[in-house]
């Protein structure tokens, strides 16, 4: 059974850091495109970061560039999202997603991905 499980969310003060994990089971993440998305209350789900299945290239939303970093640990079949210098506007439920093929330039389009985790809450507040 294909499954993605996120963890690592929580409450953090502005300027703090969190590392989200996305553990895969039932398939091997290596060779899959990975996306991290987030959804704040009353807002649409938005792409935050993605990693290509072909060459491992990464991309980031403008709002998180220089603060967030996506990485993979193939040995652990896990993807991470390191989030630094967190801001209150980063508060959202964060989801990881995977798909064996995502067209170039569409890494931030949610319907490109077949597999989704259940989400983990990130709250940035003092």
mmCIF file of C-alpha atoms in Angstrom:
data_model
loop_
_atom_site.group_PDB
_atom_site.id
_atom_site.type_symbol
_atom_site.label_atom_id
_atom_site.label_comp_id
_atom_site.label_asym_id
_atom_site.label_seq_id
_atom_site.Cartn_x
_atom_site.Cartn_y
_atom_site.Cartn_z
ATOM 1 C CA UNK A 1 0.000 0.000 0.000
ATOM 2 C CA UNK A 2 1.385 3.363 -1.044
ATOM 3 C CA UNK A 3 1.622 5.729 1.881
ATOM 4 C CA UNK A 4 3.223 9.077 2.731
ATOM 5 C CA UNK A 5 3.426 10.193 6.345
ATOM 6 C CA UNK A 6 4.491 13.695 7.333
ATOM 7 C CA UNK A 7 5.885 14.614 10.725
ATOM 8 C CA UNK A 8 7.825 17.395 12.386
ATOM 9 C CA UNK A 9 5.222 20.114 12.520
ATOM 10 C CA UNK A 10 4.490 22.127 15.617
ATOM 11 C CA UNK A 11 4.434 25.548 17.221
ATOM 12 C CA UNK A 12 7.500 27.736 16.730
ATOM 13 C CA UNK A 13 8.278 31.382 17.361
ATOM 14 C CA UNK A 14 8.947 33.763 14.478
ATOM 15 C CA UNK A 15 12.525 33.371 13.324
ATOM 16 C CA UNK A 16 12.649 29.769 14.443
ATOM 17 C CA UNK A 17 13.202 26.578 12.480
ATOM 18 C CA UNK A 18 11.462 23.280 11.874
ATOM 19 C CA UNK A 19 12.313 20.262 9.785
ATOM 20 C CA UNK A 20 9.416 18.386 8.268
ATOM 21 C CA UNK A 21 9.800 14.757 7.276
ATOM 22 C CA UNK A 22 7.839 12.775 4.726
ATOM 23 C CA UNK A 23 8.343 9.028 5.012
ATOM 24 C CA UNK A 24 7.234 6.825 2.156
ATOM 25 C CA UNK A 25 6.134 3.200 2.321
ATOM 26 C CA UNK A 26 4.897 0.844 -0.347
ATOM 27 C CA UNK A 27 7.094 2.407 -2.993
ATOM 28 C CA UNK A 28 10.564 3.893 -3.437
ATOM 29 C CA UNK A 29 10.790 7.668 -3.492
ATOM 30 C CA UNK A 30 13.904 7.569 -5.636
ATOM 31 C CA UNK A 31 12.651 8.188 -9.145
ATOM 32 C CA UNK A 32 9.560 10.051 -7.974
ATOM 33 C CA UNK A 33 8.951 13.763 -8.187
ATOM 34 C CA UNK A 34 8.286 15.233 -4.760
ATOM 35 C CA UNK A 35 6.314 18.310 -3.853
ATOM 36 C CA UNK A 36 5.721 20.113 -0.599
ATOM 37 C CA UNK A 37 2.490 22.084 -0.434
ATOM 38 C CA UNK A 38 0.778 24.075 2.266
ATOM 39 C CA UNK A 39 -2.720 25.274 2.942
ATOM 40 C CA UNK A 40 -3.630 28.023 5.351
ATOM 41 C CA UNK A 41 -7.199 28.492 6.637
ATOM 42 C CA UNK A 42 -9.369 30.084 3.987
ATOM 43 C CA UNK A 43 -6.657 29.868 1.342
ATOM 44 C CA UNK A 44 -5.945 27.583 -1.564
ATOM 45 C CA UNK A 45 -3.275 24.931 -1.385
ATOM 46 C CA UNK A 46 -0.004 26.313 -2.708
ATOM 47 C CA UNK A 47 3.249 24.735 -3.792
ATOM 48 C CA UNK A 48 6.202 25.490 -1.554
ATOM 49 C CA UNK A 49 9.013 23.355 -2.922
ATOM 50 C CA UNK A 50 9.524 20.525 -5.360
ATOM 51 C CA UNK A 51 12.202 18.076 -6.425
ATOM 52 C CA UNK A 52 12.364 16.576 -9.886
ATOM 53 C CA UNK A 53 12.276 12.829 -10.465
ATOM 54 C CA UNK A 54 14.728 13.003 -13.358
ATOM 55 C CA UNK A 55 17.686 15.079 -12.225
ATOM 56 C CA UNK A 56 16.843 15.951 -8.642
ATOM 57 C CA UNK A 57 16.609 19.631 -9.458
ATOM 58 C CA UNK A 58 14.688 21.677 -6.947
ATOM 59 C CA UNK A 59 12.478 24.722 -7.013
ATOM 60 C CA UNK A 60 10.985 26.997 -4.409
ATOM 61 C CA UNK A 61 8.130 29.434 -4.174
ATOM 62 C CA UNK A 62 9.334 33.019 -4.070
ATOM 63 C CA UNK A 63 7.908 33.418 -0.588
ATOM 64 C CA UNK A 64 10.252 30.760 0.852
ATOM 65 C CA UNK A 65 13.386 31.077 -1.300
ATOM 66 C CA UNK A 66 16.491 31.324 0.826
ATOM 67 C CA UNK A 67 14.627 30.075 3.903
ATOM 68 C CA UNK A 68 13.399 26.566 3.003
ATOM 69 C CA UNK A 69 15.363 23.618 1.639
ATOM 70 C CA UNK A 70 14.100 20.309 0.269
ATOM 71 C CA UNK A 71 16.250 17.204 0.482
ATOM 72 C CA UNK A 72 15.994 13.443 0.072
ATOM 73 C CA UNK A 73 17.459 10.533 1.995
ATOM 74 C CA UNK A 74 17.000 7.586 -0.322
ATOM 75 C CA UNK A 75 18.359 5.146 2.247
ATOM 76 C CA UNK A 76 15.535 6.145 4.603
ATOM 77 C CA UNK A 77 13.005 6.587 1.798
ATOM 78 C CA UNK A 78 12.273 9.984 3.293
ATOM 79 C CA UNK A 79 12.072 13.550 2.050
ATOM 80 C CA UNK A 80 12.670 16.567 4.242
ATOM 81 C CA UNK A 81 11.726 20.216 4.225
ATOM 82 C CA UNK A 82 14.055 22.318 6.339
ATOM 83 C CA UNK A 83 12.330 25.572 7.234
ATOM 84 C CA UNK A 84 14.353 28.442 8.685
ATOM 85 C CA UNK A 85 13.552 32.039 9.587
ATOM 86 C CA UNK A 86 9.916 31.129 9.913
ATOM 87 C CA UNK A 87 7.300 33.853 9.687
ATOM 88 C CA UNK A 88 3.697 33.972 10.921
ATOM 89 C CA UNK A 89 2.562 33.809 7.301
ATOM 90 C CA UNK A 90 4.179 30.374 7.018
ATOM 91 C CA UNK A 91 1.458 29.033 9.318
ATOM 92 C CA UNK A 92 -0.417 26.286 7.471
ATOM 93 C CA UNK A 93 -0.941 22.572 7.155
ATOM 94 C CA UNK A 94 1.985 21.204 5.170
ATOM 95 C CA UNK A 95 1.592 18.254 2.825
ATOM 96 C CA UNK A 96 4.069 16.177 0.887
ATOM 97 C CA UNK A 97 3.128 14.654 -2.436
ATOM 98 C CA UNK A 98 4.774 12.222 -4.841
ATOM 99 C CA UNK A 99 4.333 11.115 -8.410
ATOM 100 C CA UNK A 100 6.463 9.068 -10.801
ATOM 101 C CA UNK A 101 6.196 11.781 -13.426
ATOM 102 C CA UNK A 102 5.502 15.476 -13.149
ATOM 103 C CA UNK A 103 5.853 17.537 -16.291
ATOM 104 C CA UNK A 104 8.647 20.085 -16.339
ATOM 105 C CA UNK A 105 7.531 23.358 -14.844
ATOM 106 C CA UNK A 106 4.465 21.862 -13.156
ATOM 107 C CA UNK A 107 5.989 20.927 -9.830
ATOM 108 C CA UNK A 108 3.754 23.358 -7.980
ATOM 109 C CA UNK A 109 0.514 22.084 -9.497
ATOM 110 C CA UNK A 110 -1.259 19.866 -6.978
ATOM 111 C CA UNK A 111 -3.157 17.682 -9.441
ATOM 112 C CA UNK A 112 0.125 16.567 -11.004
ATOM 113 C CA UNK A 113 0.672 14.353 -7.951
ATOM 114 C CA UNK A 114 -1.101 11.066 -7.293
ATOM 115 C CA UNK A 115 0.108 10.345 -3.767
ATOM 116 C CA UNK A 116 -0.423 12.600 -0.764
ATOM 117 C CA UNK A 117 0.284 12.533 2.934
ATOM 118 C CA UNK A 118 -2.208 13.499 5.609
ATOM 119 C CA UNK A 119 -0.509 16.792 6.443
ATOM 120 C CA UNK A 120 1.238 18.255 9.472
ATOM 121 C CA UNK A 121 0.354 21.543 11.158
ATOM 122 C CA UNK A 122 2.955 24.285 11.346
ATOM 123 C CA UNK A 123 2.114 27.289 13.500
ATOM 124 C CA UNK A 124 4.440 30.276 13.711
ATOM 125 C CA UNK A 125 3.455 32.550 16.551
ATOM 126 C CA UNK A 126 4.914 34.374 19.502
#
